Amino acid sequence: RLPPRATITFKDAEFEDSEKFTYRLTGGRGAVLVNGGVGAVEPSPDQRGGHHIAANVTAVVEDTRAKIVASLSGVGRPSAGAPSAMPPGTISITAEGVPLTPQLVAALPDAKAREVIRPLRPRGRVDMRRQADRADASGARIETQTDVRLAGCGVNYEGFPYDLAGVTGWIRARGKTWRFEELESRASDGRLLVAGHGGVQPTSRGSRLRLTLRGQGVPLEERLRVALPSDAQAARQYLLPRGRRNFDARVTHDTGDEKPRVQISMTPDERSVAIEPAFSTAGYRYRLEQLDGRFDWRDNRLDMTDARAVHGRTAYGCDGVWETDPSGAWRLARERLRADRLAFNHDFLLAA
């Protein structure tokens, strides 16, 4: 007995996968072929039993067209009331220039994907490809892979909300492991400002996110202040830094933790940084320019190593520690303070 054959043609169709992708696709075009379709050469017998389904369909996602291709074998009649498992074969969806909307992220079939992408608060458009493969029907698990190419997007990770614009790079997933690769953010003149990488891996508690960002010549501006932990913002308000800095930031967040752990190492870029610390109880500030040295923030503590700066002809240097406690109080300790050509001028006496 020959297997039945059918050709189903779509034109301006609308459809939705209520189990795997709860997002309504519109403008569907293309065809689904059952056992090769009507008029095809007799298909070879399917050794797995059931029928062969091939699909080549395009549909509109947001305002761009996606392509869906499937080749499935051993497809039988679904059981009433039981969730349908993916038959052996491959399903892929590809699209270019897809706008990243909250509705689209919420419709992603993988809870892990939503967990990874939503905190990044992405905006803009991406090119994407997602594929699912199943080797056979005898319990073989479904292998999934996702590749998302960022092309001039914006990212604002809620655990370290430093807003990045003009972001390029890749977000890739293989099974439950996600990787962020070749992330770059450039200034309007094309100069590289921030590069990064990271990923999300399964753990016994759920998952662990790691994100590493490296900045070069990044302005000390308002968006950095907003991104810093509250205790680090207190240190910034005390110092009032201006200029450009280089930094390495490492963010780690485990499932169940209230807040991510943030570690930042900073150095001034070409001695362009000036600070105006409020040394006196009266609030007078003392401007220090051409700042140099290393500044490391971790666990509510800022370590200053070989910090150097000048005020007029006077050159200063010291090591130091800034610490905060849960009450909001802070302590600044300076060690090995040294001054060359110290001038007891009007600025010095007001700030003393």
mmCIF file of C-alpha atoms in Angstrom:
data_model
loop_
_atom_site.group_PDB
_atom_site.id
_atom_site.type_symbol
_atom_site.label_atom_id
_atom_site.label_comp_id
_atom_site.label_asym_id
_atom_site.label_seq_id
_atom_site.Cartn_x
_atom_site.Cartn_y
_atom_site.Cartn_z
ATOM 1 C CA ARG A 1 0.000 0.000 0.000
ATOM 2 C CA LEU A 2 1.393 3.376 -0.998
ATOM 3 C CA PRO A 3 1.603 6.020 1.731
ATOM 4 C CA PRO A 4 -0.732 9.002 1.307
ATOM 5 C CA ARG A 5 0.728 12.134 -0.226
ATOM 6 C CA ALA A 6 -0.435 15.720 0.223
ATOM 7 C CA THR A 7 0.703 19.239 -0.598
ATOM 8 C CA ILE A 8 -0.490 22.065 1.654
ATOM 9 C CA THR A 9 0.135 25.553 0.263
ATOM 10 C CA PHE A 10 0.054 28.682 2.441
ATOM 11 C CA LYS A 11 -0.832 32.171 1.305
ATOM 12 C CA ASP A 12 -1.233 34.982 3.854
ATOM 13 C CA ALA A 13 -1.747 32.397 6.584
ATOM 14 C CA GLU A 14 -1.594 33.041 10.332
ATOM 15 C CA PHE A 15 -0.423 30.423 12.786
ATOM 16 C CA GLU A 16 1.015 29.982 16.267
ATOM 17 C CA ASP A 17 2.660 27.148 18.177
ATOM 18 C CA SER A 18 0.813 27.252 21.497
ATOM 19 C CA GLU A 19 3.367 24.922 23.102
ATOM 20 C CA LYS A 20 6.743 26.072 21.801
ATOM 21 C CA PHE A 21 6.466 29.646 20.496
ATOM 22 C CA THR A 22 3.442 31.574 21.728
ATOM 23 C CA TYR A 23 3.807 34.352 19.217
ATOM 24 C CA ARG A 24 1.409 34.768 16.321
ATOM 25 C CA LEU A 25 3.054 34.661 12.914
ATOM 26 C CA THR A 26 1.306 36.368 10.024
ATOM 27 C CA GLY A 27 1.636 36.537 6.250
ATOM 28 C CA GLY A 28 2.574 32.864 6.006
ATOM 29 C CA ARG A 29 3.640 31.658 2.553
ATOM 30 C CA GLY A 30 5.064 28.395 1.305
ATOM 31 C CA ALA A 31 4.231 24.706 1.363
ATOM 32 C CA VAL A 32 4.179 21.617 3.545
ATOM 33 C CA LEU A 33 4.736 18.301 1.757
ATOM 34 C CA VAL A 34 3.493 15.008 3.178
ATOM 35 C CA ASN A 35 5.501 12.032 1.895
ATOM 36 C CA GLY A 36 6.944 14.122 -0.930
ATOM 37 C CA GLY A 37 3.745 15.911 -1.878
ATOM 38 C CA VAL A 38 1.208 15.332 -4.627
ATOM 39 C CA GLY A 39 2.776 14.436 -7.955
ATOM 40 C CA ALA A 40 6.163 13.561 -6.492
ATOM 41 C CA VAL A 41 8.076 10.423 -7.285
ATOM 42 C CA GLU A 42 7.089 7.651 -4.887
ATOM 43 C CA PRO A 43 9.010 8.238 -1.651
ATOM 44 C CA SER A 44 11.211 5.521 -0.236
ATOM 45 C CA PRO A 45 9.629 3.613 2.651
ATOM 46 C CA ASP A 46 10.219 5.232 6.041
ATOM 47 C CA GLN A 47 12.003 2.630 8.146
ATOM 48 C CA ARG A 48 10.833 4.330 11.337
ATOM 49 C CA GLY A 49 7.157 4.049 10.393
ATOM 50 C CA GLY A 50 4.816 6.978 10.140
ATOM 51 C CA HIS A 51 5.071 9.688 7.529
ATOM 52 C CA HIS A 52 7.630 12.193 6.292
ATOM 53 C CA ILE A 53 6.811 15.892 6.597
ATOM 54 C CA ALA A 54 8.830 18.583 4.795
ATOM 55 C CA ALA A 55 8.079 22.283 5.211
ATOM 56 C CA ASN A 56 9.447 25.408 3.589
ATOM 57 C CA VAL A 57 7.501 28.404 4.831
ATOM 58 C CA THR A 58 8.105 32.112 5.402
ATOM 59 C CA ALA A 59 6.147 34.263 7.847
ATOM 60 C CA VAL A 60 6.284 37.739 9.363
ATOM 61 C CA VAL A 61 7.859 38.189 12.805
ATOM 62 C CA GLU A 62 7.280 41.765 13.968
ATOM 63 C CA ASP A 63 8.017 43.581 10.683
ATOM 64 C CA THR A 64 10.495 41.206 9.086
ATOM 65 C CA ARG A 65 10.124 37.869 7.309
ATOM 66 C CA ALA A 66 11.438 34.659 8.844
ATOM 67 C CA LYS A 67 12.069 31.364 7.095
ATOM 68 C CA ILE A 68 10.982 28.056 8.633
ATOM 69 C CA VAL A 69 12.368 24.807 7.220
ATOM 70 C CA ALA A 70 11.557 21.351 8.576
ATOM 71 C CA SER A 71 12.238 17.750 7.653
ATOM 72 C CA LEU A 72 10.588 15.245 10.010
ATOM 73 C CA SER A 73 10.249 11.467 9.760
ATOM 74 C CA GLY A 74 8.108 8.930 11.532
ATOM 75 C CA VAL A 75 5.241 11.364 12.046
ATOM 76 C CA GLY A 76 2.122 9.643 13.312
ATOM 77 C CA ARG A 77 -1.299 10.580 14.570
ATOM 78 C CA PRO A 78 -1.045 12.629 17.798
ATOM 79 C CA SER A 79 -2.564 11.162 20.940
ATOM 80 C CA ALA A 80 -5.601 13.003 22.247
ATOM 81 C CA GLY A 81 -4.805 15.120 25.314
ATOM 82 C CA ALA A 82 -1.095 14.245 25.314
ATOM 83 C CA PRO A 83 1.655 16.743 24.462
ATOM 84 C CA SER A 84 3.225 15.977 21.119
ATOM 85 C CA ALA A 85 6.950 15.225 21.107
ATOM 86 C CA MET A 86 9.152 16.342 18.259
ATOM 87 C CA PRO A 87 9.507 13.557 15.672
ATOM 88 C CA PRO A 88 12.988 12.626 14.443
ATOM 89 C CA GLY A 89 14.424 15.227 12.088
ATOM 90 C CA THR A 90 15.320 18.909 11.984
ATOM 91 C CA ILE A 91 13.431 22.177 12.359
ATOM 92 C CA SER A 92 15.138 25.530 11.784
ATOM 93 C CA ILE A 93 14.048 29.152 11.763
ATOM 94 C CA THR A 94 16.154 31.990 10.378
ATOM 95 C CA ALA A 95 15.478 35.713 10.155
ATOM 96 C CA GLU A 96 17.393 38.930 9.555
ATOM 97 C CA GLY A 97 16.781 42.348 11.051
ATOM 98 C CA VAL A 98 14.314 41.161 13.686
ATOM 99 C CA PRO A 99 13.374 43.945 16.152
ATOM 100 C CA LEU A 100 13.889 42.959 19.781
ATOM 101 C CA THR A 101 10.573 43.642 21.484
ATOM 102 C CA PRO A 102 9.494 42.484 24.983
ATOM 103 C CA GLN A 103 6.686 40.477 23.365
ATOM 104 C CA LEU A 104 9.133 38.564 21.195
ATOM 105 C CA VAL A 105 11.471 37.792 24.117
ATOM 106 C CA ALA A 106 8.514 36.646 26.259
ATOM 107 C CA ALA A 107 7.461 34.210 23.495
ATOM 108 C CA LEU A 108 10.814 32.396 23.348
ATOM 109 C CA PRO A 109 10.179 28.680 23.917
ATOM 110 C CA ASP A 110 13.148 28.086 26.217
ATOM 111 C CA ALA A 111 12.813 29.433 29.763
ATOM 112 C CA LYS A 112 16.599 29.584 29.937
ATOM 113 C CA ALA A 113 16.678 31.760 26.833
ATOM 114 C CA ARG A 114 14.230 34.161 28.424
ATOM 115 C CA GLU A 115 16.270 34.154 31.629
ATOM 116 C CA VAL A 116 19.432 35.006 29.692
ATOM 117 C CA ILE A 117 18.084 37.617 27.274
ATOM 118 C CA ARG A 118 15.549 39.562 29.375
ATOM 119 C CA PRO A 119 18.097 40.893 31.967
ATOM 120 C CA LEU A 120 20.279 42.187 29.115
ATOM 121 C CA ARG A 121 17.398 44.553 28.184
ATOM 122 C CA PRO A 122 18.404 44.493 24.509
ATOM 123 C CA ARG A 123 17.052 46.884 21.915
ATOM 124 C CA GLY A 124 17.545 47.235 18.190
ATOM 125 C CA ARG A 125 17.595 44.478 15.570
ATOM 126 C CA VAL A 126 19.306 41.119 15.300
ATOM 127 C CA ASP A 127 19.880 38.324 12.822
ATOM 128 C CA MET A 128 19.003 34.947 14.287
ATOM 129 C CA ARG A 129 18.986 31.233 13.576
ATOM 130 C CA ARG A 130 17.566 28.530 15.805
ATOM 131 C CA GLN A 131 17.672 24.823 15.034
ATOM 132 C CA ALA A 132 16.367 21.717 16.784
ATOM 133 C CA ASP A 133 17.506 18.193 15.909
ATOM 134 C CA ARG A 134 16.352 14.799 17.114
ATOM 135 C CA ALA A 135 18.184 11.696 15.983
ATOM 136 C CA ASP A 136 15.447 9.107 16.532
ATOM 137 C CA ALA A 137 12.252 8.422 18.441
ATOM 138 C CA SER A 138 13.760 5.998 20.976
ATOM 139 C CA GLY A 139 14.199 8.574 23.712
ATOM 140 C CA ALA A 140 16.977 10.572 22.051
ATOM 141 C CA ARG A 141 16.965 14.069 23.456
ATOM 142 C CA ILE A 142 16.411 17.118 21.287
ATOM 143 C CA GLU A 143 19.627 18.987 20.497
ATOM 144 C CA THR A 144 19.102 22.734 20.137
ATOM 145 C CA GLN A 145 21.379 25.509 18.942
ATOM 146 C CA THR A 146 20.744 29.230 18.702
ATOM 147 C CA ASP A 147 22.865 31.921 17.077
ATOM 148 C CA VAL A 148 21.936 35.588 17.431
ATOM 149 C CA ARG A 149 24.044 38.248 15.715
ATOM 150 C CA LEU A 150 23.883 41.715 17.224
ATOM 151 C CA ALA A 151 24.242 44.460 14.645
ATOM 152 C CA GLY A 152 24.350 47.914 16.191
ATOM 153 C CA CYS A 153 22.099 47.025 19.129
ATOM 154 C CA GLY A 154 21.785 48.546 22.577
ATOM 155 C CA VAL A 155 22.339 46.510 25.749
ATOM 156 C CA ASN A 156 21.719 47.546 29.356
ATOM 157 C CA TYR A 157 22.273 44.579 31.686
ATOM 158 C CA GLU A 158 20.188 45.110 34.813
ATOM 159 C CA GLY A 159 22.923 43.696 37.080
ATOM 160 C CA PHE A 160 25.406 46.343 35.875
ATOM 161 C CA PRO A 161 23.268 48.922 34.023
ATOM 162 C CA TYR A 162 26.004 50.618 32.018
ATOM 163 C CA ASP A 163 24.198 51.472 28.812
ATOM 164 C CA LEU A 164 26.027 50.246 25.709
ATOM 165 C CA ALA A 165 25.077 51.466 22.242
ATOM 166 C CA GLY A 166 26.240 50.349 18.812
ATOM 167 C CA VAL A 167 26.837 46.821 20.116
ATOM 168 C CA THR A 168 27.938 44.074 17.741
ATOM 169 C CA GLY A 169 28.759 40.452 18.476
ATOM 170 C CA TRP A 170 27.137 37.071 19.015
ATOM 171 C CA ILE A 171 24.893 35.356 21.529
ATOM 172 C CA ARG A 172 25.136 31.603 21.017
ATOM 173 C CA ALA A 173 23.446 28.688 22.756
ATOM 174 C CA ARG A 174 24.214 25.006 22.604
ATOM 175 C CA GLY A 175 21.699 23.172 24.716
ATOM 176 C CA LYS A 176 21.514 24.938 28.092
ATOM 177 C CA THR A 177 24.891 26.652 27.795
ATOM 178 C CA TRP A 178 24.950 30.217 26.469
ATOM 179 C CA ARG A 179 27.961 32.214 25.321
ATOM 180 C CA PHE A 180 28.410 35.925 24.604
ATOM 181 C CA GLU A 181 31.176 36.330 22.037
ATOM 182 C CA GLU A 182 32.990 39.216 20.351
ATOM 183 C CA LEU A 183 30.836 41.859 22.022
ATOM 184 C CA GLU A 184 31.912 45.367 21.033
ATOM 185 C CA SER A 185 30.486 48.832 21.603
ATOM 186 C CA ARG A 186 31.794 51.734 19.546
ATOM 187 C CA ALA A 187 31.536 55.497 19.767
ATOM 188 C CA SER A 188 29.819 57.518 17.050
ATOM 189 C CA ASP A 189 33.210 58.059 15.384
ATOM 190 C CA GLY A 190 33.794 54.292 15.176
ATOM 191 C CA ARG A 191 36.322 54.143 18.022
ATOM 192 C CA LEU A 192 36.114 50.964 20.118
ATOM 193 C CA LEU A 193 34.965 51.828 23.643
ATOM 194 C CA VAL A 194 34.015 48.534 25.286
ATOM 195 C CA ALA A 195 34.631 44.882 24.403
ATOM 196 C CA GLY A 196 33.236 41.926 26.271
ATOM 197 C CA HIS A 197 32.443 38.252 26.532
ATOM 198 C CA GLY A 198 30.714 35.899 28.925
ATOM 199 C CA GLY A 199 27.984 33.330 29.153
ATOM 200 C CA VAL A 200 25.535 31.356 31.241
ATOM 201 C CA GLN A 201 26.198 27.803 32.429
ATOM 202 C CA PRO A 202 23.970 25.363 34.324
ATOM 203 C CA THR A 203 24.818 24.790 37.995
ATOM 204 C CA SER A 204 23.370 22.684 40.793
ATOM 205 C CA ARG A 205 21.433 25.769 41.952
ATOM 206 C CA GLY A 206 20.198 26.711 38.509
ATOM 207 C CA SER A 207 22.641 28.759 36.472
ATOM 208 C CA ARG A 208 25.575 31.157 36.731
ATOM 209 C CA LEU A 209 26.004 34.230 34.543
ATOM 210 C CA ARG A 210 29.476 35.630 33.927
ATOM 211 C CA LEU A 211 30.088 38.840 32.018
ATOM 212 C CA THR A 212 33.459 40.494 31.408
ATOM 213 C CA LEU A 213 33.708 44.004 29.969
ATOM 214 C CA ARG A 214 36.901 45.852 29.055
ATOM 215 C CA GLY A 215 36.754 49.575 28.333
ATOM 216 C CA GLN A 216 39.381 51.797 26.727
ATOM 217 C CA GLY A 217 39.244 55.581 26.989
ATOM 218 C CA VAL A 218 35.646 55.530 28.238
ATOM 219 C CA PRO A 219 34.352 58.901 29.526
ATOM 220 C CA LEU A 220 33.573 59.162 33.240
ATOM 221 C CA GLU A 221 30.003 60.228 32.641
ATOM 222 C CA GLU A 222 26.576 59.986 34.223
ATOM 223 C CA ARG A 223 25.760 56.559 32.759
ATOM 224 C CA LEU A 224 28.741 55.061 34.608
ATOM 225 C CA ARG A 225 27.537 56.530 37.898
ATOM 226 C CA VAL A 226 24.118 54.954 37.375
ATOM 227 C CA ALA A 227 25.713 51.554 36.679
ATOM 228 C CA LEU A 228 27.830 51.464 39.830
ATOM 229 C CA PRO A 229 26.631 49.768 43.033
ATOM 230 C CA SER A 230 25.179 52.250 45.526
ATOM 231 C CA ASP A 231 28.231 52.142 47.775
ATOM 232 C CA ALA A 232 30.546 52.751 44.819
ATOM 233 C CA GLN A 233 28.368 55.710 43.859
ATOM 234 C CA ALA A 234 29.090 57.215 47.273
ATOM 235 C CA ALA A 235 32.818 57.013 46.555
ATOM 236 C CA ARG A 236 32.290 58.630 43.169
ATOM 237 C CA GLN A 237 30.268 61.456 44.712
ATOM 238 C CA TYR A 238 33.073 62.094 47.189
ATOM 239 C CA LEU A 239 35.767 62.175 44.501
ATOM 240 C CA LEU A 240 33.807 63.742 41.581
ATOM 241 C CA PRO A 241 36.027 62.180 38.881
ATOM 242 C CA ARG A 242 36.111 63.599 35.355
ATOM 243 C CA GLY A 243 37.978 62.518 32.249
ATOM 244 C CA ARG A 244 38.484 59.118 30.616
ATOM 245 C CA ARG A 245 39.399 55.789 32.134
ATOM 246 C CA ASN A 246 40.227 52.240 31.173
ATOM 247 C CA PHE A 247 38.465 49.492 33.067
ATOM 248 C CA ASP A 248 37.947 45.775 33.448
ATOM 249 C CA ALA A 249 34.575 44.819 34.932
ATOM 250 C CA ARG A 250 33.591 41.298 35.962
ATOM 251 C CA VAL A 251 29.988 40.508 36.822
ATOM 252 C CA THR A 252 28.861 37.170 38.295
ATOM 253 C CA HIS A 253 25.287 36.287 39.177
ATOM 254 C CA ASP A 254 24.061 32.942 40.506
ATOM 255 C CA THR A 255 20.442 31.815 40.569
ATOM 256 C CA GLY A 256 18.917 32.752 43.915
ATOM 257 C CA ASP A 257 21.347 35.576 44.696
ATOM 258 C CA GLU A 258 19.669 38.900 45.388
ATOM 259 C CA LYS A 259 22.347 40.949 43.616
ATOM 260 C CA PRO A 260 25.198 40.195 41.217
ATOM 261 C CA ARG A 261 28.809 40.395 42.365
ATOM 262 C CA VAL A 262 30.666 43.206 40.624
ATOM 263 C CA GLN A 263 34.442 43.632 40.484
ATOM 264 C CA ILE A 264 35.975 46.617 38.671
ATOM 265 C CA SER A 265 39.609 47.524 38.068
ATOM 266 C CA MET A 266 40.245 51.006 36.684
ATOM 267 C CA THR A 267 43.186 53.093 35.496
ATOM 268 C CA PRO A 268 43.043 56.659 34.148
ATOM 269 C CA ASP A 269 43.440 56.931 30.391
ATOM 270 C CA GLU A 270 46.560 58.943 29.533
ATOM 271 C CA ARG A 271 46.347 60.839 32.833
ATOM 272 C CA SER A 272 43.194 62.581 31.620
ATOM 273 C CA VAL A 273 41.322 62.181 34.924
ATOM 274 C CA ALA A 274 40.812 64.944 37.485
ATOM 275 C CA ILE A 275 39.154 64.541 40.902
ATOM 276 C CA GLU A 276 37.876 67.011 43.478
ATOM 277 C CA PRO A 277 37.711 65.262 46.858
ATOM 278 C CA ALA A 278 36.008 67.016 49.768
ATOM 279 C CA PHE A 279 38.736 66.732 52.383
ATOM 280 C CA SER A 280 37.342 69.285 54.862
ATOM 281 C CA THR A 281 34.193 69.007 56.970
ATOM 282 C CA ALA A 282 33.109 72.335 55.463
ATOM 283 C CA GLY A 283 32.815 70.668 52.069
ATOM 284 C CA TYR A 284 35.542 72.624 50.249
ATOM 285 C CA ARG A 285 37.031 70.584 47.433
ATOM 286 C CA TYR A 286 40.644 70.333 46.367
ATOM 287 C CA ARG A 287 41.180 69.706 42.659
ATOM 288 C CA LEU A 288 43.770 67.098 41.719
ATOM 289 C CA GLU A 289 44.679 66.606 38.052
ATOM 290 C CA GLN A 290 46.617 64.129 35.884
ATOM 291 C CA LEU A 291 45.499 61.272 38.118
ATOM 292 C CA ASP A 292 47.374 58.001 37.702
ATOM 293 C CA GLY A 293 47.514 54.645 39.468
ATOM 294 C CA ARG A 294 45.274 51.625 39.881
ATOM 295 C CA PHE A 295 41.819 51.552 41.477
ATOM 296 C CA ASP A 296 40.103 48.238 42.329
ATOM 297 C CA TRP A 297 36.498 47.958 43.529
ATOM 298 C CA ARG A 298 35.251 44.749 45.132
ATOM 299 C CA ASP A 299 32.991 43.836 48.054
ATOM 300 C CA ASN A 300 32.224 47.401 49.161
ATOM 301 C CA ARG A 301 35.896 48.352 49.105
ATOM 302 C CA LEU A 302 37.995 50.539 46.818
ATOM 303 C CA ASP A 303 41.745 49.899 46.899
ATOM 304 C CA MET A 304 43.959 52.658 45.533
ATOM 305 C CA THR A 305 47.457 51.547 44.556
ATOM 306 C CA ASP A 306 50.238 54.030 43.729
ATOM 307 C CA ALA A 307 47.706 56.837 43.204
ATOM 308 C CA ARG A 308 49.403 59.997 41.905
ATOM 309 C CA ALA A 309 48.097 63.458 40.981
ATOM 310 C CA VAL A 310 49.138 67.122 40.845
ATOM 311 C CA HIS A 311 47.695 70.429 42.019
ATOM 312 C CA GLY A 312 49.539 73.290 40.415
ATOM 313 C CA ARG A 313 53.233 72.615 41.076
ATOM 314 C CA THR A 314 52.533 70.216 43.947
ATOM 315 C CA ALA A 315 52.753 66.494 43.205
ATOM 316 C CA TYR A 316 51.009 63.994 45.501
ATOM 317 C CA GLY A 317 51.150 60.247 45.842
ATOM 318 C CA CYS A 318 49.653 57.649 48.186
ATOM 319 C CA ASP A 319 48.029 54.266 48.599
ATOM 320 C CA GLY A 320 44.603 54.088 50.158
ATOM 321 C CA VAL A 321 41.419 52.231 50.977
ATOM 322 C CA TRP A 322 37.793 53.350 50.833
ATOM 323 C CA GLU A 323 35.336 51.089 52.689
ATOM 324 C CA THR A 324 31.611 51.223 53.357
ATOM 325 C CA ASP A 325 29.335 49.298 55.734
ATOM 326 C CA PRO A 326 25.634 48.376 55.496
ATOM 327 C CA SER A 327 24.624 51.463 57.495
ATOM 328 C CA GLY A 328 25.931 53.697 54.706
ATOM 329 C CA ALA A 329 28.925 54.976 56.678
ATOM 330 C CA TRP A 330 32.304 55.039 54.967
ATOM 331 C CA ARG A 331 35.969 55.237 55.885
ATOM 332 C CA LEU A 332 38.871 56.584 53.814
ATOM 333 C CA ALA A 333 42.376 55.631 54.875
ATOM 334 C CA ARG A 334 45.449 57.033 53.138
ATOM 335 C CA GLU A 335 48.820 55.323 53.494
ATOM 336 C CA ARG A 336 52.321 56.418 52.548
ATOM 337 C CA LEU A 337 51.074 59.902 51.699
ATOM 338 C CA ARG A 338 53.783 61.961 50.065
ATOM 339 C CA ALA A 339 53.933 65.471 48.618
ATOM 340 C CA ASP A 340 56.589 67.219 46.556
ATOM 341 C CA ARG A 341 56.804 71.032 46.443
ATOM 342 C CA LEU A 342 53.847 71.389 48.806
ATOM 343 C CA ALA A 343 52.339 74.888 48.634
ATOM 344 C CA PHE A 344 50.241 76.240 51.537
ATOM 345 C CA ASN A 345 48.141 78.337 49.207
ATOM 346 C CA HIS A 346 44.506 79.460 49.385
ATOM 347 C CA ASP A 347 43.123 76.221 47.872
ATOM 348 C CA PHE A 348 45.089 74.066 50.285
ATOM 349 C CA LEU A 349 44.057 76.008 53.388
ATOM 350 C CA LEU A 350 40.348 75.944 52.449
ATOM 351 C CA ALA A 351 40.382 72.181 51.875
ATOM 352 C CA ALA A 352 42.475 71.350 54.945
#
